[in-house]
mmCIF file of C-alpha atoms and ligand atoms in Angstrom:
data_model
loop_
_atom_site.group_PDB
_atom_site.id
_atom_site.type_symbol
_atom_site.label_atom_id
_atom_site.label_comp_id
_atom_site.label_asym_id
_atom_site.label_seq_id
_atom_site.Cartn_x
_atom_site.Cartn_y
_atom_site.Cartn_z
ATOM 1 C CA UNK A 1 15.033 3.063 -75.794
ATOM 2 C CA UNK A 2 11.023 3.076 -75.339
ATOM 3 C CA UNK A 3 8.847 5.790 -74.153
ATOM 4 C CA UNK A 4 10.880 8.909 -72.447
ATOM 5 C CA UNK A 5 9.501 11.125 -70.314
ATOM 6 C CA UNK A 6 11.312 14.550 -69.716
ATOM 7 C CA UNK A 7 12.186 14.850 -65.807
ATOM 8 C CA UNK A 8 14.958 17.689 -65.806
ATOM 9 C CA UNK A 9 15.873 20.226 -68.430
ATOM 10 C CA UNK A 10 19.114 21.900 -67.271
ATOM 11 C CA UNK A 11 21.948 24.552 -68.670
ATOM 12 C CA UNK A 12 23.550 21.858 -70.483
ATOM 13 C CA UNK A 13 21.694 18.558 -70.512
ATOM 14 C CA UNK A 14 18.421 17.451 -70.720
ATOM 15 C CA UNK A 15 17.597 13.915 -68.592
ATOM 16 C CA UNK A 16 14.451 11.328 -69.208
ATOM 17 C CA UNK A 17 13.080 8.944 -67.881
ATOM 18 C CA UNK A 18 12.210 5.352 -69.730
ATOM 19 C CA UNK A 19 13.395 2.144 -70.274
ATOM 20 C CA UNK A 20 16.618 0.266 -72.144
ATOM 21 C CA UNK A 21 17.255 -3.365 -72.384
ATOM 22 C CA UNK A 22 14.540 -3.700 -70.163
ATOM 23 C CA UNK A 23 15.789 -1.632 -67.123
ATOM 24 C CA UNK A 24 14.466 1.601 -65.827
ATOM 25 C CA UNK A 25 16.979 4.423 -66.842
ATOM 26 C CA UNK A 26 18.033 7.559 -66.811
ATOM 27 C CA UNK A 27 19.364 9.167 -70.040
ATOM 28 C CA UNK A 28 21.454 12.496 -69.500
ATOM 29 C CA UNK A 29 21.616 13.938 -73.054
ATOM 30 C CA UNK A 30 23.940 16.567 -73.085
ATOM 31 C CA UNK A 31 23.399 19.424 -75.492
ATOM 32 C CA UNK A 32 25.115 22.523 -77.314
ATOM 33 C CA UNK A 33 25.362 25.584 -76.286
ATOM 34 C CA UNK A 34 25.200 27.838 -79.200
ATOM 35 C CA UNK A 35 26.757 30.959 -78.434
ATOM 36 C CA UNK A 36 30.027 28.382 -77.914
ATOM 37 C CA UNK A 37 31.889 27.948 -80.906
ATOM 38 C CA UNK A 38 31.089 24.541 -82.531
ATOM 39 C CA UNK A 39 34.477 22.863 -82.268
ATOM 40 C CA UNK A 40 34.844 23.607 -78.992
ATOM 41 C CA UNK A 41 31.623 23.179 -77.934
ATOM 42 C CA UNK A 42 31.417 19.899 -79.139
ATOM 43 C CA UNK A 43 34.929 19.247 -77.113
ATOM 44 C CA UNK A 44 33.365 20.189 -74.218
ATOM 45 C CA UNK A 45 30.560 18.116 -74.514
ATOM 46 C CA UNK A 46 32.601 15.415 -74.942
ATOM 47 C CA UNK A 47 35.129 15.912 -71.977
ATOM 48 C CA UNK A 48 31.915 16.275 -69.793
ATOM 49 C CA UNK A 49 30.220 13.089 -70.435
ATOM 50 C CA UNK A 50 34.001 11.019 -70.110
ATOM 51 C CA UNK A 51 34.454 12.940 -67.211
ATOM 52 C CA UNK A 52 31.248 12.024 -65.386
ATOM 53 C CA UNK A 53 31.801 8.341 -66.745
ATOM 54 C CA UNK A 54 35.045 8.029 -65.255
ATOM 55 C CA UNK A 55 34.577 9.637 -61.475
ATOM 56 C CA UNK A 56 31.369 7.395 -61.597
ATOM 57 C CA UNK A 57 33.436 4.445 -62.137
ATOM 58 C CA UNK A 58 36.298 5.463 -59.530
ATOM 59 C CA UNK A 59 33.685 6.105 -57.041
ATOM 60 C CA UNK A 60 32.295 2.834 -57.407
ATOM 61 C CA UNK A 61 35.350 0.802 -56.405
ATOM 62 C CA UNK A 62 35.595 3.088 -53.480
ATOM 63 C CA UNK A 63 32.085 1.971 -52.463
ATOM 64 C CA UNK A 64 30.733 5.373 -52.928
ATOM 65 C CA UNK A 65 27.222 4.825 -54.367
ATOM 66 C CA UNK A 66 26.567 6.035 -57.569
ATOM 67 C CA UNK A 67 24.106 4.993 -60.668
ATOM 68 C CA UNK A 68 25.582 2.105 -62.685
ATOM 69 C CA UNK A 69 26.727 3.274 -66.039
ATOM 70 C CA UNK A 70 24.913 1.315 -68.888
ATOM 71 C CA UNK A 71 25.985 2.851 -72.212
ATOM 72 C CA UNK A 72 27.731 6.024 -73.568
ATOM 73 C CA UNK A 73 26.815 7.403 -76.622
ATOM 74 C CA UNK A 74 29.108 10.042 -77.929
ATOM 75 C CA UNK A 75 27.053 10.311 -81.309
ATOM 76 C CA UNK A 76 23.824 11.566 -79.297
ATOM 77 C CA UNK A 77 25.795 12.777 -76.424
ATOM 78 C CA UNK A 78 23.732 10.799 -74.279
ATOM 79 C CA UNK A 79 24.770 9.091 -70.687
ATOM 80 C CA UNK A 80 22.281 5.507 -70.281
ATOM 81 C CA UNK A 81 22.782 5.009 -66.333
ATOM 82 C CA UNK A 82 20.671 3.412 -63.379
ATOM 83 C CA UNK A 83 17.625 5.250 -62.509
ATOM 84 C CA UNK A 84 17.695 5.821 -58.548
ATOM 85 C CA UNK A 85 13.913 4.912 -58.007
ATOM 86 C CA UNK A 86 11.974 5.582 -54.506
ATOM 87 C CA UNK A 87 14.426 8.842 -54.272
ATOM 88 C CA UNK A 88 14.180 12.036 -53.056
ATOM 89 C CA UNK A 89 17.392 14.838 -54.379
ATOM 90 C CA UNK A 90 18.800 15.208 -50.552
ATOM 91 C CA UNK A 91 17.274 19.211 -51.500
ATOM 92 C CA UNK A 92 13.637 17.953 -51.237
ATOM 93 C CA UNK A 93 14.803 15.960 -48.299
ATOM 94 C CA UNK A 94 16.121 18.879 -46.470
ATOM 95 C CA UNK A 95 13.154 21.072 -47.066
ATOM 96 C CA UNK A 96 10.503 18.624 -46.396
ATOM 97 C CA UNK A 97 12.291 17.655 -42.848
ATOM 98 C CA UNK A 98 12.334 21.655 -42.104
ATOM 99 C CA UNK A 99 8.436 21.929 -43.099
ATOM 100 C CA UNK A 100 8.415 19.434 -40.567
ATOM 101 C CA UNK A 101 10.276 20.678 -38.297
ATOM 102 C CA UNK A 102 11.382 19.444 -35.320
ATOM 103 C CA UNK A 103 13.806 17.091 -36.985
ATOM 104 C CA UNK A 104 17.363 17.415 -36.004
ATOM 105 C CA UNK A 105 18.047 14.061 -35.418
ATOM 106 C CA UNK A 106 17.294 13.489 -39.076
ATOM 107 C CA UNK A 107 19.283 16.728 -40.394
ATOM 108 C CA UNK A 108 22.197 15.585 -37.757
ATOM 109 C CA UNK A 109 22.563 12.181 -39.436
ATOM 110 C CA UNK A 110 22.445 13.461 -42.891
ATOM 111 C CA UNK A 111 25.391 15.676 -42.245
ATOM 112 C CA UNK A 112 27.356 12.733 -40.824
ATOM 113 C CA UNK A 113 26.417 10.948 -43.872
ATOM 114 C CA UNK A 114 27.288 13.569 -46.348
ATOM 115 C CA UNK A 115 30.480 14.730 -44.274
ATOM 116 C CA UNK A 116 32.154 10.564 -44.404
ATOM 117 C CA UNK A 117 30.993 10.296 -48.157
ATOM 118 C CA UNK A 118 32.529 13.362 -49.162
ATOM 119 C CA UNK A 119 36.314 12.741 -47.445
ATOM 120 C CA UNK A 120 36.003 8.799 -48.830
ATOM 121 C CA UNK A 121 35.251 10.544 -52.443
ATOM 122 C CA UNK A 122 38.646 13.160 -51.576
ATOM 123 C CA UNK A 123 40.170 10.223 -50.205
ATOM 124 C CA UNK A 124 40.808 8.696 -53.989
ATOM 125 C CA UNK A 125 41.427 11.859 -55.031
ATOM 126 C CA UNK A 126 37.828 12.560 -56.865
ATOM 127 C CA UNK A 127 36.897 16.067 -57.017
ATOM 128 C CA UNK A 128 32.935 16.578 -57.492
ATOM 129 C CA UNK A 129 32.878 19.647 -59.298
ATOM 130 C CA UNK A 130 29.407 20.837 -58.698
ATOM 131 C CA UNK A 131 28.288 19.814 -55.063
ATOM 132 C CA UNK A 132 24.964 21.277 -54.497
ATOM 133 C CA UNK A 133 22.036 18.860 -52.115
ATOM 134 C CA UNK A 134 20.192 18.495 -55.823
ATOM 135 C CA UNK A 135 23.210 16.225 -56.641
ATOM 136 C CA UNK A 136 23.301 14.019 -54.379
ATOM 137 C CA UNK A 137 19.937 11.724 -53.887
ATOM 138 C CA UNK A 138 18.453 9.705 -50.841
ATOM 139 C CA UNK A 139 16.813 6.448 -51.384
ATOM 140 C CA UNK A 140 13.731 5.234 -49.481
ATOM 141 C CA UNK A 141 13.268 4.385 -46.559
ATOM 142 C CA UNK A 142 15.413 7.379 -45.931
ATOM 143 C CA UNK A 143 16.144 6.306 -42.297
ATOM 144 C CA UNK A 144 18.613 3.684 -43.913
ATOM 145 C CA UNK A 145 20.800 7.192 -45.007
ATOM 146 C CA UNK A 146 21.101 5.274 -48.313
ATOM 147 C CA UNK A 147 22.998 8.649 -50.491
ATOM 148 C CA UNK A 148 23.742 8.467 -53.729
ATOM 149 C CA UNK A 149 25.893 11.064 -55.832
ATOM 150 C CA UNK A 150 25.231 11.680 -58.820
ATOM 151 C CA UNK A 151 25.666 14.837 -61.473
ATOM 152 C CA UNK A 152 29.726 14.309 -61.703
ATOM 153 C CA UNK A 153 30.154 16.716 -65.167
ATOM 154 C CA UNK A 154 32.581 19.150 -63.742
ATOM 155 C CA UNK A 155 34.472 16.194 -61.944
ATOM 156 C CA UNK A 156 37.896 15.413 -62.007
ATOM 157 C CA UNK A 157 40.388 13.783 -60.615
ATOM 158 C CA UNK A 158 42.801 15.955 -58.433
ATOM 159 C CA UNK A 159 44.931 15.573 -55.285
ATOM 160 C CA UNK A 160 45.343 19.310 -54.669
ATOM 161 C CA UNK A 161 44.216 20.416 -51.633
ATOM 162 C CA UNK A 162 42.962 23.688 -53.316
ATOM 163 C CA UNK A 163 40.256 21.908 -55.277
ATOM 164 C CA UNK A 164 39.048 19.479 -52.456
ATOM 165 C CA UNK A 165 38.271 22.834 -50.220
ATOM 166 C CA UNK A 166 36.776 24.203 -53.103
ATOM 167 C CA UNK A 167 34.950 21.436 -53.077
ATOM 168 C CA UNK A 168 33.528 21.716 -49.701
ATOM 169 C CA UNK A 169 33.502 25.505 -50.353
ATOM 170 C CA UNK A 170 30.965 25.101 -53.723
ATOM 171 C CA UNK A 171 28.669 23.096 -51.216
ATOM 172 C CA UNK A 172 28.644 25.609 -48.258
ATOM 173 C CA UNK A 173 27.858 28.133 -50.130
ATOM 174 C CA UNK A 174 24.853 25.842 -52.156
ATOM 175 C CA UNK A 175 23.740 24.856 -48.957
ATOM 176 C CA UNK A 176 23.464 27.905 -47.289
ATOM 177 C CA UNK A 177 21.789 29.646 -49.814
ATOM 178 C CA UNK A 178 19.409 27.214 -50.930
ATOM 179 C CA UNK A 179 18.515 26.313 -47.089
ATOM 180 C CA UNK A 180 17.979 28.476 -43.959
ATOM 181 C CA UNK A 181 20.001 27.997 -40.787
ATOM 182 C CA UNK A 182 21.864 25.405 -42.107
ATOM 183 C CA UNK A 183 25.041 27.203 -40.936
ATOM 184 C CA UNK A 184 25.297 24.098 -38.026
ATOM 185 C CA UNK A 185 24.673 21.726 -40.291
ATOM 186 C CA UNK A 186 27.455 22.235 -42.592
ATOM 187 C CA UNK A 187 30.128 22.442 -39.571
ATOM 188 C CA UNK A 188 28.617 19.237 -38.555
ATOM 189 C CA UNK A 189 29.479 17.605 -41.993
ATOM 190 C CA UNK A 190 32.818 19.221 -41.779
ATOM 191 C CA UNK A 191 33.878 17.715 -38.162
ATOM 192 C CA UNK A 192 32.517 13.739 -39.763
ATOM 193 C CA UNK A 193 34.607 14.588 -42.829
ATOM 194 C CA UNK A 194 37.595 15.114 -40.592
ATOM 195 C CA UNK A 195 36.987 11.863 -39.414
ATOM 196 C CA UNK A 196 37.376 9.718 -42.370
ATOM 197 C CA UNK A 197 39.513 12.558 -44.228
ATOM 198 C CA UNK A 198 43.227 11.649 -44.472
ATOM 199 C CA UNK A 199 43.734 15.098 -44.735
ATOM 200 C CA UNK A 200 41.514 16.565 -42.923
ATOM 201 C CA UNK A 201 43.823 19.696 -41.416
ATOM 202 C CA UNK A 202 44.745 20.613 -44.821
ATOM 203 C CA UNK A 203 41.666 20.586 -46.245
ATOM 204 C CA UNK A 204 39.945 22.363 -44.070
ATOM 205 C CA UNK A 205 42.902 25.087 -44.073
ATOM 206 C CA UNK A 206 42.585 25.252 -47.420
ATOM 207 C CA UNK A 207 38.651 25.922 -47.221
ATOM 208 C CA UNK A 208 39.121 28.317 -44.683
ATOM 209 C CA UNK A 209 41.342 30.244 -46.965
ATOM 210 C CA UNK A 210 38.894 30.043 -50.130
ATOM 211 C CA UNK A 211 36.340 31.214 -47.562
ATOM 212 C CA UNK A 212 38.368 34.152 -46.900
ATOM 213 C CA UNK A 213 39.233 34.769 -50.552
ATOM 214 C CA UNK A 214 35.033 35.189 -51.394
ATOM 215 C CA UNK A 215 34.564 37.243 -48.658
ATOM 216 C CA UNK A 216 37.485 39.723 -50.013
ATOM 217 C CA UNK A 217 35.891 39.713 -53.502
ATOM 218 C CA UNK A 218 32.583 40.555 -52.126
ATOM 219 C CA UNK A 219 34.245 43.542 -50.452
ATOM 220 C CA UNK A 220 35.586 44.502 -53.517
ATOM 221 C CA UNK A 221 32.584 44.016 -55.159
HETATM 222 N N1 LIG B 1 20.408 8.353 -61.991
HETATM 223 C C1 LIG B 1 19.367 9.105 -61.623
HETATM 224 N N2 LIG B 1 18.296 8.554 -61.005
HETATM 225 C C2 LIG B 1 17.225 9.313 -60.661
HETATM 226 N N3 LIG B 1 17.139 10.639 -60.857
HETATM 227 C C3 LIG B 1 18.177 11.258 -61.462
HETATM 228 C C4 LIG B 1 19.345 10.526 -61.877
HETATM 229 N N4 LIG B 1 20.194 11.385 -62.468
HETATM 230 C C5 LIG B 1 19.591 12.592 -62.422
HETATM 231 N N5 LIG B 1 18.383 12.534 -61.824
HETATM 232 C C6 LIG B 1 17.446 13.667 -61.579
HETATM 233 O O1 LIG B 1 17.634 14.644 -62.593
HETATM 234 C C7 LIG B 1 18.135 15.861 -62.018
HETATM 235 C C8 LIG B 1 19.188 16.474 -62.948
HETATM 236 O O2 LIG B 1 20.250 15.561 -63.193
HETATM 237 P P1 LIG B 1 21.764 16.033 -63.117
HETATM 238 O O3 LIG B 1 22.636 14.890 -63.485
HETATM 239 O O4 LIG B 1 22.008 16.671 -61.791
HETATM 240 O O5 LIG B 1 21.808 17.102 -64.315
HETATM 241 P P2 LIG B 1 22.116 18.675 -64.354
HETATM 242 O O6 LIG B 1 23.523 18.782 -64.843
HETATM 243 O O7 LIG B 1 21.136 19.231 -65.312
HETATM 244 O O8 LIG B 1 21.973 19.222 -62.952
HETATM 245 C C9 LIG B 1 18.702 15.465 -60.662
HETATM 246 O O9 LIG B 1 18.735 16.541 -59.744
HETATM 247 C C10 LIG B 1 17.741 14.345 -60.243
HETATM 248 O O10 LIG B 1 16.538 14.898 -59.742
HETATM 249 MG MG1 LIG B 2 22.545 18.524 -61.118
#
């Protein structure tokens, strides 16, 4: 790879920018943690970057758009995958259309978007892991709704209805506390993920009871 610039550095992985086999890319280096001990650690690293491999690959043949997966290095613990240029994270999206304001039409769509993405990806049984609107990225021109998901190393594949509504549960509460008044938004997505869900009833059942199972634990405290 030639020149890298740094453009995240998160809990477990770092990810540049530069350029391999003469493609833009994104490198997602994954890295240890050191108060995990080394065998396991290095486990862990592993399972992460086959498990974010793999659901990127399912959710491809699904038609769920996701960066193309050049090369994975288990040596460096480094991910080589299509860099999603012209992008905004769909968490700069949402804030710049509220410092806007004025734009529900936008926000509306989004949510329809998000919502019929997110039942095709439960659909085939992929569980995200780590929904948050910094994971999933919007392409320009943004009114083409052109999503991409991306960040899938807590994925796995699952068909219990428990983890799909904790799915959806992980994002409500992301969403909500990352943006204001987004409570409307969210039950928007949920009513266009009942559309395309084939399970919609029992998902949402199930999220309804995780919902109720945080709010106990807060109580609790
Ligand atoms: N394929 C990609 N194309 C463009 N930007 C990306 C890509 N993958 C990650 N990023 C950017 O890097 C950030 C962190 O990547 P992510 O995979 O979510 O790692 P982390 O586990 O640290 O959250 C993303 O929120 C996004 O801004
Ligand atoms: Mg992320």
């Amino acid at each position: 790879m030639t020149s890298s610039n740094m453009i995240n550095q998160g809990a477990e992985a770092r990810v540049f920018e530069g350029e391999f086999c003469s493609r833009s890319v994104i490198v997602k280096e994954r890295f240890s943690k050191k108060y995990r001990h080394p065998t396991l650690d290095e486990k862990l690293t592993k399972k992460r970057m086959t498990q974010e491999a793999r659901a990127i690959m399912r959710c491809k043949k699904a038609g769920i758009a996701t960066p193309a997966i050049y090369f994975v290095n288990y040596e460096t613990n480094q991910i080589y995958m299509e860099n999603i240029k012209d992008s905004l994270t769909v968490k700069e999206y949402i804030q710049a259309l509220q410092r806007e304001g004025g734009k529900d039409e936008e926000l509306n769509k989004l949510a329809d978007k998000i919502g019929n993405i997110l039942a095709t990806m439960h659909n085939i049984d992929v569980i995200h892991g780590d929904l948050t609107t910094s994971n999933i990225m919007i392409k320009r021109p943004f009114k083409e709704l052109d999503l991409v998901l991306i960040d899938f190393g807590l994925s796995h594949v699952s068909r219990l209805l428990e983890d799909k509504g904790v799915d959806l549960y992980v994002l409500e509460r992301a969403l909500l506390s990352t943006h204001p008044n987004t409570e409307v938004l969210f039950e928007r997505m949920l009513q266009n993920y009942s559309k395309k869900s084939k399970q919609s009833k029992e998902v949402l059942a199930k999220l309804e009871e995780v919902r109720m199972r945080g709010r106990k634990r807060l109580m609790v405290g």
